[in-house]
PDB file of C-alpha atoms in Angstrom:
ATOM      1  CA  MET H 165      -0.103   0.114   0.123  1.00 54.00           C
ATOM      2  CA  LYS H 166       2.769   2.140   0.866  1.00 55.00           C
ATOM      3  CA  THR H 167       4.132   1.201  -2.718  1.00 58.00           C
ATOM      4  CA  ILE H 168       0.805   2.531  -4.761  1.00 57.00           C
ATOM      5  CA  TYR H 169       0.811   5.986  -2.892  1.00 52.00           C
ATOM      6  CA  HIS H 170       4.578   6.741  -2.843  1.00 54.00           C
ATOM      7  CA  LEU H 171       3.775   5.572  -6.650  1.00 52.00           C
ATOM      8  CA  LEU H 172       0.736   7.611  -7.521  1.00 53.00           C
ATOM      9  CA  LEU H 173       2.446  11.051  -5.353  1.00 52.00           C
ATOM     10  CA  ALA H 174       5.466  10.858  -8.503  1.00 53.00           C
ATOM     11  CA  VAL H 175       3.150  10.462 -10.901  1.00 50.00           C
ATOM     12  CA  VAL H 176       1.751  13.748  -9.562  1.00 49.00           C
ATOM     13  CA  ALA H 177       4.798  16.006  -8.918  1.00 51.00           C
ATOM     14  CA  SER H 178       5.312  14.758 -12.809  1.00 53.00           C
ATOM     15  CA  ALA H 179       2.476  15.937 -13.820  1.00 50.00           C
ATOM     16  CA  GLY H 180       2.598  19.286 -12.012  1.00 52.00           C
ATOM     17  CA  LEU H 181       6.034  19.906 -13.555  1.00 50.00           C
ATOM     18  CA  VAL H 182       4.869  18.611 -17.112  1.00 50.00           C
ATOM     19  CA  SER H 183       2.399  21.502 -16.823  1.00 52.00           C
ATOM     20  CA  CYS H 184       4.170  24.246 -15.188  1.00 54.00           C
ATOM     21  CA  SER H 185       4.527  26.846 -17.364  1.00 58.00           C
ATOM     22  CA  THR H 186       5.935  30.902 -17.310  1.00 64.00           C
ATOM     23  CA  ASP H 187       2.584  31.900 -19.431  1.00 63.00           C
ATOM     24  CA  LEU H 188       0.690  32.749 -15.682  1.00 62.00           C
ATOM     25  CA  LEU H 189       3.330  35.387 -15.336  1.00 66.00           C
ATOM     26  CA  ASP H 190       2.914  37.120 -18.423  1.00 65.00           C
ATOM     27  CA  GLU H 191       0.337  40.549 -18.618  1.00 66.00           C
ATOM     28  CA  LYS H 192      -2.880  41.318 -20.228  1.00 65.00           C
ATOM     29  CA  PRO H 193      -3.075  44.553 -18.321  1.00 63.00           C
ATOM     30  CA  LYS H 194      -7.448  44.143 -19.430  1.00 65.00           C
ATOM     31  CA  SER H 195      -8.709  47.228 -18.020  1.00 64.00           C
ATOM     32  CA  SER H 196      -6.259  49.258 -18.625  1.00 72.00           C
ATOM     33  CA  TYR H 197      -3.913  50.740 -22.495  1.00 72.00           C
ATOM     34  CA  SER H 198      -0.675  49.081 -23.352  1.00 75.00           C
ATOM     35  CA  PRO H 199       0.993  49.239 -27.083  1.00 68.00           C
ATOM     36  CA  GLU H 200      -0.197  45.375 -27.624  1.00 76.00           C
ATOM     37  CA  ASN H 201      -4.274  46.439 -27.257  1.00 85.00           C
ATOM     38  CA  ALA H 202      -4.877  51.192 -28.053  1.00 87.00           C
ATOM     39  CA  TYR H 203      -5.273  50.407 -31.813  1.00 90.00           C
ATOM     40  CA  VAL H 204      -6.452  47.765 -32.585  1.00 93.00           C
ATOM     41  CA  THR H 205      -9.724  48.067 -33.692  1.00 94.00           C
ATOM     42  CA  LEU H 206     -10.682  50.786 -36.802  1.00 96.00           C
ATOM     43  CA  ALA H 207     -12.688  53.208 -33.639  1.00 96.00           C
ATOM     44  CA  GLN H 208     -10.071  53.071 -32.292  1.00 94.00           C
ATOM     45  CA  PHE H 209      -7.686  54.278 -34.545  1.00 95.00           C
ATOM     46  CA  ASN H 210     -10.360  56.560 -35.959  1.00 95.00           C
ATOM     47  CA  GLN H 211      -9.705  57.788 -31.867  1.00 95.00           C
ATOM     48  CA  ALA H 212      -6.429  58.405 -32.235  1.00 95.00           C
ATOM     49  CA  ILE H 213      -7.345  60.459 -35.688  1.00 96.00           C
ATOM     50  CA  ALA H 214      -9.115  62.538 -33.516  1.00 94.00           C
ATOM     51  CA  ASP H 215      -6.242  63.457 -31.592  1.00 94.00           C
ATOM     52  CA  LEU H 216      -4.621  64.731 -34.516  1.00 96.00           C
ATOM     53  CA  HIS H 217      -6.869  66.793 -35.798  1.00 93.00           C
ATOM     54  CA  ARG H 218      -7.041  68.216 -31.790  1.00 90.00           C
ATOM     55  CA  THR H 219      -3.583  68.513 -31.872  1.00 91.00           C
ATOM     56  CA  VAL H 220      -3.417  70.709 -35.488  1.00 91.00           C
ATOM     57  CA  ARG H 221      -6.252  73.062 -34.097  1.00 86.00           C
ATOM     58  CA  ASP H 222      -4.745  73.257 -30.613  1.00 81.00           C
ATOM     59  CA  GLU H 223      -1.968  74.922 -32.027  1.00 78.00           C
ATOM     60  CA  ILE H 224      -3.915  77.820 -32.794  1.00 73.00           C
ATOM     61  CA  TYR H 225      -6.945  77.732 -30.076  1.00 68.00           C
ATOM     62  CA  TRP H 226      -4.037  77.272 -27.812  1.00 62.00           C
ATOM     63  CA  GLU H 227      -5.332  75.512 -24.182  1.00 53.00           C
ATOM     64  CA  THR H 228      -3.276  77.683 -22.383  1.00 54.00           C
ATOM     65  CA  ASP H 229      -1.849  80.722 -24.806  1.00 57.00           C
ATOM     66  CA  GLY H 230      -3.775  81.708 -27.757  1.00 58.00           C
ATOM     67  CA  THR H 231      -0.922  84.605 -28.121  1.00 62.00           C
ATOM     68  CA  VAL H 232       1.864  82.123 -29.507  1.00 67.00           C
ATOM     69  CA  ILE H 233       0.238  82.433 -33.142  1.00 69.00           C
ATOM     70  CA  TRP H 234       1.081  86.344 -33.121  1.00 68.00           C
ATOM     71  CA  ALA H 235       4.578  84.589 -33.324  1.00 68.00           C
ATOM     72  CA  LEU H 236       4.153  83.401 -37.165  1.00 71.00           C
ATOM     73  CA  PHE H 237       3.946  87.196 -37.984  1.00 70.00           C
ATOM     74  CA  THR H 238       5.710  89.162 -35.256  1.00 67.00           C
ATOM     75  CA  GLY H 239       8.102  90.941 -36.481  1.00 64.00           C
ATOM     76  CA  THR H 240       7.461  90.934 -40.068  1.00 68.00           C
ATOM     77  CA  ASP H 241       6.563  93.627 -41.777  1.00 67.00           C
ATOM     78  CA  GLN H 242       3.499  92.112 -41.069  1.00 65.00           C
ATOM     79  CA  ALA H 243       3.307  93.494 -37.386  1.00 66.00           C
ATOM     80  CA  VAL H 244       4.799  94.089 -33.989  1.00 65.00           C
ATOM     81  CA  ASP H 245       4.894  94.142 -30.421  1.00 61.00           C
ATOM     82  CA  PRO H 246       5.305  97.374 -29.178  1.00 58.00           C
ATOM     83  CA  THR H 247       6.353  96.360 -26.127  1.00 57.00           C
ATOM     84  CA  ASP H 248       9.523  94.439 -27.959  1.00 49.00           C
ATOM     85  CA  LEU H 249       9.810  96.669 -30.484  1.00 47.00           C
ATOM     86  CA  ASN H 250      13.007  98.846 -29.195  1.00 49.00           C
ATOM     87  CA  ALA H 251      14.547  95.851 -26.820  1.00 49.00           C
ATOM     88  CA  GLY H 252      12.739  92.753 -28.246  1.00 58.00           C
ATOM     89  CA  PRO H 253      13.813  89.622 -29.920  1.00 60.00           C
ATOM     90  CA  PHE H 254      11.533  89.658 -32.857  1.00 65.00           C
ATOM     91  CA  ALA H 255      13.354  94.076 -33.142  1.00 63.00           C
ATOM     92  CA  ASP H 256      16.907  92.236 -32.630  1.00 67.00           C
ATOM     93  CA  TYR H 257      17.168  88.251 -34.879  1.00 70.00           C
ATOM     94  CA  SER H 258      20.594  88.486 -33.569  1.00 76.00           C
ATOM     95  CA  LEU H 259      18.859  88.331 -29.601  1.00 74.00           C
ATOM     96  CA  ILE H 260      16.989  85.281 -30.540  1.00 75.00           C
ATOM     97  CA  THR H 261      17.403  81.541 -29.199  1.00 78.00           C
ATOM     98  CA  SER H 262      16.604  77.838 -29.476  1.00 77.00           C
ATOM     99  CA  SER H 263      15.278  78.671 -26.424  1.00 78.00           C
ATOM    100  CA  TYR H 264      12.908  80.840 -26.228  1.00 78.00           C
ATOM    101  CA  TYR H 265       9.648  80.409 -25.488  1.00 76.00           C
ATOM    102  CA  TRP H 266       7.069  81.079 -28.627  1.00 76.00           C
ATOM    103  CA  PHE H 267      10.093  78.739 -30.443  1.00 81.00           C
ATOM    104  CA  TYR H 268      10.466  76.344 -28.403  1.00 83.00           C
ATOM    105  CA  HIS H 269       6.788  75.977 -28.703  1.00 83.00           C
ATOM    106  CA  TYR H 270       6.466  75.422 -32.179  1.00 87.00           C
ATOM    107  CA  TRP H 271       9.034  72.888 -32.765  1.00 91.00           C
ATOM    108  CA  VAL H 272       7.192  71.210 -29.523  1.00 90.00           C
ATOM    109  CA  ARG H 273       4.207  71.382 -31.344  1.00 91.00           C
ATOM    110  CA  TYR H 274       5.216  70.292 -34.800  1.00 95.00           C
ATOM    111  CA  TYR H 275       7.623  67.214 -33.806  1.00 96.00           C
ATOM    112  CA  ARG H 276       4.441  66.043 -31.330  1.00 95.00           C
ATOM    113  CA  LEU H 277       2.177  66.088 -33.996  1.00 97.00           C
ATOM    114  CA  VAL H 278       5.150  63.801 -36.186  1.00 98.00           C
ATOM    115  CA  ALA H 279       4.933  61.294 -33.270  1.00 97.00           C
ATOM    116  CA  ARG H 280       1.258  60.672 -33.159  1.00 96.00           C
ATOM    117  CA  ALA H 281       0.873  60.366 -37.210  1.00 98.00           C
ATOM    118  CA  ASN H 282       4.137  58.191 -37.159  1.00 98.00           C
ATOM    119  CA  THR H 283       3.154  55.997 -34.027  1.00 96.00           C
ATOM    120  CA  VAL H 284      -0.944  56.106 -36.143  1.00 97.00           C
ATOM    121  CA  ILE H 285       1.027  54.897 -38.939  1.00 97.00           C
ATOM    122  CA  ASP H 286       3.306  51.957 -37.721  1.00 96.00           C
ATOM    123  CA  ARG H 287       0.231  50.221 -35.923  1.00 96.00           C
ATOM    124  CA  ALA H 288      -2.056  50.369 -38.464  1.00 96.00           C
ATOM    125  CA  THR H 289      -0.002  47.298 -39.959  1.00 95.00           C
ATOM    126  CA  ALA H 290       1.432  45.503 -36.345  1.00 93.00           C
ATOM    127  CA  LYS H 291       0.512  42.423 -35.933  1.00 92.00           C
ATOM    128  CA  TRP H 292      -2.395  42.854 -33.203  1.00 92.00           C
ATOM    129  CA  SER H 293      -4.353  45.784 -35.712  1.00 94.00           C
ATOM    130  CA  GLN H 294      -7.883  44.587 -36.502  1.00 94.00           C
ATOM    131  CA  LEU H 295      -7.800  46.319 -39.722  1.00 96.00           C
ATOM    132  CA  THR H 296      -8.525  45.523 -42.621  1.00 96.00           C
ATOM    133  CA  PRO H 297      -6.761  46.371 -46.206  1.00 96.00           C
ATOM    134  CA  ASP H 298      -8.973  49.188 -47.350  1.00 96.00           C
ATOM    135  CA  GLU H 299      -9.288  50.703 -43.633  1.00 97.00           C
ATOM    136  CA  GLN H 300      -5.440  50.365 -43.288  1.00 97.00           C
ATOM    137  CA  LEU H 301      -4.731  52.663 -46.757  1.00 97.00           C
ATOM    138  CA  SER H 302      -7.556  55.553 -44.771  1.00 97.00           C
ATOM    139  CA  VAL H 303      -5.680  55.201 -41.393  1.00 97.00           C
ATOM    140  CA  ILE H 304      -2.468  55.686 -42.836  1.00 98.00           C
ATOM    141  CA  GLY H 305      -3.910  57.769 -45.566  1.00 98.00           C
ATOM    142  CA  GLN H 306      -4.529  60.151 -43.287  1.00 98.00           C
ATOM    143  CA  ALA H 307      -2.055  59.536 -40.234  1.00 98.00           C
ATOM    144  CA  LYS H 308       0.495  60.184 -43.553  1.00 98.00           C
ATOM    145  CA  PHE H 309      -1.197  63.956 -44.318  1.00 98.00           C
ATOM    146  CA  PHE H 310      -1.467  64.830 -40.443  1.00 98.00           C
ATOM    147  CA  ARG H 311       2.369  63.690 -40.905  1.00 98.00           C
ATOM    148  CA  ALA H 312       3.084  66.184 -44.158  1.00 98.00           C
ATOM    149  CA  TYR H 313       1.319  69.201 -42.403  1.00 98.00           C
ATOM    150  CA  ALA H 314       3.464  68.950 -38.944  1.00 97.00           C
ATOM    151  CA  TYR H 315       6.911  68.373 -41.329  1.00 98.00           C
ATOM    152  CA  ARG H 316       6.316  71.551 -43.608  1.00 98.00           C
ATOM    153  CA  CYS H 317       5.176  74.022 -40.856  1.00 95.00           C
ATOM    154  CA  LEU H 318       8.767  72.678 -39.839  1.00 96.00           C
ATOM    155  CA  ALA H 319      10.413  72.922 -43.238  1.00 97.00           C
ATOM    156  CA  ASN H 320       9.097  76.564 -43.154  1.00 94.00           C
ATOM    157  CA  LEU H 321       9.951  77.945 -39.978  1.00 91.00           C
ATOM    158  CA  TYR H 322      13.288  75.651 -39.293  1.00 93.00           C
ATOM    159  CA  GLY H 323      14.539  75.283 -42.729  1.00 95.00           C
ATOM    160  CA  GLY H 324      17.028  72.132 -42.790  1.00 97.00           C
ATOM    161  CA  VAL H 325      15.448  69.563 -39.271  1.00 97.00           C
ATOM    162  CA  PRO H 326      15.911  66.484 -38.169  1.00 97.00           C
ATOM    163  CA  LYS H 327      13.304  63.296 -40.184  1.00 97.00           C
ATOM    164  CA  ILE H 328      11.868  61.259 -37.934  1.00 96.00           C
ATOM    165  CA  ASP H 329       9.670  58.315 -40.191  1.00 94.00           C
ATOM    166  CA  HIS H 330       9.048  56.072 -37.614  1.00 95.00           C
ATOM    167  CA  GLU H 331       7.651  55.481 -33.902  1.00 93.00           C
ATOM    168  CA  VAL H 332       9.972  56.058 -31.757  1.00 93.00           C
ATOM    169  CA  THR H 333      10.344  53.372 -28.556  1.00 89.00           C
ATOM    170  CA  THR H 334      13.860  53.565 -27.420  1.00 89.00           C
ATOM    171  CA  PRO H 335      15.444  56.272 -26.298  1.00 91.00           C
ATOM    172  CA  ARG H 336      17.904  58.333 -29.291  1.00 89.00           C
ATOM    173  CA  LYS H 337      20.203  61.243 -29.050  1.00 90.00           C
ATOM    174  CA  ASP H 338      21.607  60.784 -32.873  1.00 90.00           C
ATOM    175  CA  PHE H 339      19.570  62.534 -34.865  1.00 93.00           C
ATOM    176  CA  GLN H 340      20.633  63.567 -37.801  1.00 95.00           C
ATOM    177  CA  ARG H 341      19.454  67.316 -39.783  1.00 96.00           C
ATOM    178  CA  ALA H 342      18.271  66.406 -42.808  1.00 97.00           C
ATOM    179  CA  THR H 343      17.608  69.812 -45.733  1.00 98.00           C
ATOM    180  CA  ARG H 344      14.895  71.794 -45.905  1.00 98.00           C
ATOM    181  CA  GLU H 345      14.456  69.963 -49.877  1.00 98.00           C
ATOM    182  CA  GLU H 346      14.598  66.487 -48.059  1.00 98.00           C
ATOM    183  CA  ILE H 347      11.916  67.520 -46.714  1.00 98.00           C
ATOM    184  CA  TYR H 348       9.744  69.357 -48.566  1.00 98.00           C
ATOM    185  CA  ASP H 349      10.182  65.955 -50.157  1.00 98.00           C
ATOM    186  CA  PHE H 350       8.790  63.876 -48.100  1.00 98.00           C
ATOM    187  CA  CYS H 351       6.460  65.137 -47.758  1.00 98.00           C
ATOM    188  CA  ARG H 352       5.600  65.499 -50.445  1.00 98.00           C
ATOM    189  CA  GLU H 353       6.114  61.471 -50.502  1.00 98.00           C
ATOM    190  CA  ASP H 354       3.585  61.231 -48.041  1.00 98.00           C
ATOM    191  CA  LEU H 355       0.902  63.761 -49.794  1.00 98.00           C
ATOM    192  CA  GLU H 356       0.811  61.714 -52.889  1.00 98.00           C
ATOM    193  CA  TYR H 357       0.651  58.734 -50.645  1.00 98.00           C
ATOM    194  CA  ALA H 358      -2.610  60.576 -48.953  1.00 98.00           C
ATOM    195  CA  SER H 359      -3.956  61.519 -52.449  1.00 97.00           C
ATOM    196  CA  ASN H 360      -3.424  58.317 -53.737  1.00 97.00           C
ATOM    197  CA  ASN H 361      -5.399  56.344 -51.069  1.00 97.00           C
ATOM    198  CA  LEU H 362      -7.906  58.514 -48.632  1.00 96.00           C
ATOM    199  CA  THR H 363     -11.637  59.157 -50.539  1.00 93.00           C
ATOM    200  CA  ARG H 364     -12.122  61.492 -52.563  1.00 92.00           C
ATOM    201  CA  GLU H 365     -15.492  62.549 -51.191  1.00 90.00           C
ATOM    202  CA  ALA H 366     -15.663  65.312 -49.255  1.00 87.00           C
ATOM    203  CA  ASP H 367     -15.919  65.034 -46.224  1.00 84.00           C
ATOM    204  CA  GLY H 368     -18.880  67.338 -44.136  1.00 78.00           C
ATOM    205  CA  ARG H 369     -17.526  67.843 -40.587  1.00 81.00           C
ATOM    206  CA  GLY H 370     -13.548  67.972 -41.608  1.00 86.00           C
ATOM    207  CA  GLY H 371     -12.445  65.514 -42.458  1.00 91.00           C
ATOM    208  CA  ILE H 372      -8.418  64.648 -44.327  1.00 95.00           C
ATOM    209  CA  THR H 373     -10.231  63.055 -48.229  1.00 94.00           C
ATOM    210  CA  ALA H 374      -8.265  63.211 -50.992  1.00 96.00           C
ATOM    211  CA  GLY H 375      -9.376  66.915 -52.221  1.00 95.00           C
ATOM    212  CA  VAL H 376      -7.366  67.757 -48.331  1.00 96.00           C
ATOM    213  CA  ALA H 377      -3.978  66.614 -49.090  1.00 98.00           C
ATOM    214  CA  ASP H 378      -4.446  67.504 -52.637  1.00 98.00           C
ATOM    215  CA  HIS H 379      -4.520  71.415 -51.589  1.00 97.00           C
ATOM    216  CA  LEU H 380      -1.018  71.090 -49.061  1.00 98.00           C
ATOM    217  CA  LEU H 381       0.171  69.386 -52.125  1.00 98.00           C
ATOM    218  CA  SER H 382      -0.347  71.817 -54.518  1.00 98.00           C
ATOM    219  CA  GLU H 383       2.421  73.962 -52.346  1.00 98.00           C
ATOM    220  CA  ILE H 384       4.604  71.713 -51.396  1.00 98.00           C
ATOM    221  CA  TYR H 385       5.366  70.744 -55.176  1.00 99.00           C
ATOM    222  CA  ILE H 386       5.873  75.043 -55.603  1.00 98.00           C
ATOM    223  CA  CYS H 387       8.311  74.641 -52.284  1.00 98.00           C
ATOM    224  CA  LEU H 388      10.003  72.472 -55.072  1.00 98.00           C
ATOM    225  CA  GLY H 389       9.984  74.162 -58.347  1.00 98.00           C
ATOM    226  CA  ARG H 390       7.410  71.880 -59.715  1.00 98.00           C
ATOM    227  CA  TRP H 391       5.541  74.515 -61.199  1.00 98.00           C
ATOM    228  CA  GLN H 392       3.135  71.622 -63.513  1.00 98.00           C
ATOM    229  CA  ASP H 393       2.872  69.611 -60.673  1.00 98.00           C
ATOM    230  CA  ALA H 394       1.828  72.123 -58.705  1.00 98.00           C
ATOM    231  CA  VAL H 395      -1.287  72.900 -60.941  1.00 98.00           C
ATOM    232  CA  ASN H 396      -2.427  69.590 -61.831  1.00 98.00           C
ATOM    233  CA  ALA H 397      -2.759  69.004 -57.856  1.00 98.00           C
ATOM    234  CA  ALA H 398      -4.213  71.792 -56.599  1.00 97.00           C
ATOM    235  CA  THR H 399      -6.889  71.392 -60.285  1.00 98.00           C
ATOM    236  CA  ARG H 400      -7.751  68.637 -59.085  1.00 97.00           C
ATOM    237  CA  VAL H 401      -9.483  71.173 -56.375  1.00 96.00           C
ATOM    238  CA  ILE H 402     -10.586  73.505 -58.574  1.00 96.00           C
ATOM    239  CA  ASP H 403     -12.621  70.562 -60.780  1.00 95.00           C
ATOM    240  CA  ASP H 404     -13.929  69.150 -58.150  1.00 93.00           C
ATOM    241  CA  PRO H 405     -17.248  69.614 -58.252  1.00 93.00           C
ATOM    242  CA  GLN H 406     -17.781  69.163 -54.520  1.00 92.00           C
ATOM    243  CA  TYR H 407     -16.271  72.576 -54.291  1.00 92.00           C
ATOM    244  CA  GLU H 408     -17.713  76.189 -55.494  1.00 92.00           C
ATOM    245  CA  LEU H 409     -17.124  79.167 -54.264  1.00 92.00           C
ATOM    246  CA  MET H 410     -20.438  80.501 -51.877  1.00 90.00           C
ATOM    247  CA  THR H 411     -22.052  83.748 -54.248  1.00 91.00           C
ATOM    248  CA  GLU H 412     -25.753  83.415 -52.443  1.00 91.00           C
ATOM    249  CA  ARG H 413     -26.343  84.045 -48.905  1.00 93.00           C
ATOM    250  CA  PHE H 414     -26.470  79.748 -46.129  1.00 91.00           C
ATOM    251  CA  GLY H 415     -26.830  79.442 -42.329  1.00 87.00           C
ATOM    252  CA  THR H 416     -27.403  80.045 -39.299  1.00 86.00           C
ATOM    253  CA  ARG H 417     -28.238  84.144 -39.578  1.00 86.00           C
ATOM    254  CA  MET H 418     -28.729  84.526 -43.117  1.00 87.00           C
ATOM    255  CA  ASP H 419     -31.923  85.896 -42.387  1.00 88.00           C
ATOM    256  CA  ARG H 420     -29.464  88.985 -40.592  1.00 90.00           C
ATOM    257  CA  PRO H 421     -28.184  91.924 -42.581  1.00 89.00           C
ATOM    258  CA  GLY H 422     -24.795  91.292 -44.789  1.00 87.00           C
ATOM    259  CA  ASP H 423     -23.847  88.844 -47.819  1.00 92.00           C
ATOM    260  CA  VAL H 424     -22.806  85.665 -48.399  1.00 92.00           C
ATOM    261  CA  PHE H 425     -18.833  86.777 -47.475  1.00 92.00           C
ATOM    262  CA  TRP H 426     -20.509  87.828 -43.783  1.00 89.00           C
ATOM    263  CA  ASP H 427     -22.297  84.747 -43.905  1.00 89.00           C
ATOM    264  CA  LEU H 428     -18.556  82.267 -44.777  1.00 89.00           C
ATOM    265  CA  PHE H 429     -17.885  83.682 -40.977  1.00 85.00           C
ATOM    266  CA  ARG H 430     -20.089  83.316 -38.646  1.00 85.00           C
ATOM    267  CA  THR H 431     -20.339  80.179 -35.959  1.00 83.00           C
ATOM    268  CA  GLY H 432     -21.606  77.357 -37.225  1.00 85.00           C
ATOM    269  CA  ASN H 433     -21.300  78.100 -40.561  1.00 86.00           C
ATOM    270  CA  VAL H 434     -18.560  76.458 -41.085  1.00 85.00           C
ATOM    271  CA  ASN H 435     -18.794  73.060 -42.085  1.00 86.00           C
ATOM    272  CA  ARG H 436     -19.225  71.349 -44.910  1.00 87.00           C
ATOM    273  CA  GLU H 437     -22.470  69.795 -43.664  1.00 88.00           C
ATOM    274  CA  ASP H 438     -23.354  73.930 -42.369  1.00 88.00           C
ATOM    275  CA  GLY H 439     -23.929  74.665 -46.369  1.00 87.00           C
ATOM    276  CA  ASN H 440     -21.001  76.506 -46.738  1.00 88.00           C
ATOM    277  CA  LYS H 441     -19.059  74.180 -50.826  1.00 90.00           C
ATOM    278  CA  GLU H 442     -16.172  76.907 -50.132  1.00 88.00           C
ATOM    279  CA  THR H 443     -15.143  73.650 -47.151  1.00 89.00           C
ATOM    280  CA  ILE H 444     -11.841  71.972 -48.494  1.00 90.00           C
ATOM    281  CA  TRP H 445     -10.825  70.863 -44.771  1.00 91.00           C
ATOM    282  CA  ALA H 446     -11.871  72.580 -41.317  1.00 87.00           C
ATOM    283  CA  LEU H 447     -10.016  72.448 -37.727  1.00 85.00           C
ATOM    284  CA  GLN H 448     -13.172  71.774 -35.149  1.00 83.00           C
ATOM    285  CA  TYR H 449     -13.669  74.281 -32.659  1.00 78.00           C
ATOM    286  CA  GLU H 450     -16.544  74.270 -29.514  1.00 74.00           C
ATOM    287  CA  PHE H 451     -17.741  76.890 -27.070  1.00 70.00           C
ATOM    288  CA  GLY H 452     -17.765  75.338 -24.085  1.00 70.00           C
ATOM    289  CA  VAL H 453     -18.510  72.358 -24.459  1.00 72.00           C
ATOM    290  CA  PRO H 454     -16.256  69.347 -23.318  1.00 71.00           C
ATOM    291  CA  GLY H 455     -12.914  69.233 -25.526  1.00 66.00           C
ATOM    292  CA  GLY H 456     -14.110  73.163 -26.561  1.00 66.00           C
ATOM    293  CA  GLN H 457     -12.265  76.646 -24.844  1.00 63.00           C
ATOM    294  CA  ASN H 458     -13.472  78.923 -22.707  1.00 58.00           C
ATOM    295  CA  GLY H 459     -11.528  81.112 -23.531  1.00 57.00           C
ATOM    296  CA  ASN H 460     -11.463  84.837 -26.375  1.00 55.00           C
ATOM    297  CA  ILE H 461      -8.416  84.400 -27.532  1.00 55.00           C
ATOM    298  CA  PRO H 462      -8.981  81.682 -29.352  1.00 54.00           C
ATOM    299  CA  THR H 463     -11.317  82.739 -30.486  1.00 52.00           C
ATOM    300  CA  TRP H 464      -9.773  86.161 -31.780  1.00 52.00           C
ATOM    301  CA  ASN H 465      -7.828  83.974 -34.098  1.00 49.00           C
ATOM    302  CA  ALA H 466      -9.637  81.747 -35.974  1.00 49.00           C
ATOM    303  CA  GLY H 467      -9.715  84.391 -38.286  1.00 46.00           C
ATOM    304  CA  TYR H 468      -5.867  82.518 -38.690  1.00 42.00           C
TER     305      TYR H 468
END
């Protein structure tokens, strides 16, 4: 009996050893986001695309300091800051350094947009992505538009800058500066991809479409001196019957004194779904709602 007991104990112990696995030690977060579960479904990728829209919107309607946009034309022949007229950095460009607040702001903002766009682009084809081939084309096309927009702004403001075309997952200090022309050409590649793979149907509320990509692509072709290509890209938008100049009163205040030009800039008249057929791309901004703004300065900046 004792022999049988010991034999049974040995069998049980052996089975326990065989069944041991390190899988139970692997963490599988189910109630929090991780790199493996944050970019899986189309809904999650659409959320990431919405965040790219928000990042661009905050460039203008900045949540903490709406005055930073004035850096784009203060000190030029368009405007001057009276407090800096005789001593400030915009009266003497030799006093401007890389740590100056306004210039640091735009550098960080645009590279933040690049980083977020790169994440979407790389994750769209990752092994855990559930996107269909057509959904991948759309998601990547939209993200590449935003990456091109960011690099277009960086090249315009700073000249040659480091080109980062993939998600950075580990600390790096080996970035090399590309030339301005190389950056513009990188923008061209992204925008041509977007133009060829995004829907041509105009979006009613500011979504990125082939027409939006072509509009920016025409500018990039000009930056590269490719004049006929610029004409061709712009013509695709001009000749698209979905877009046209507004010639008659429309919108939320058409019953008040004014004209069609006045209507174009009224609250509730900006989106295509509001009847504005001139709109190619509109950043979404709502006052006093979650995700919107509550101050006056962002509203003043709306025209810029």
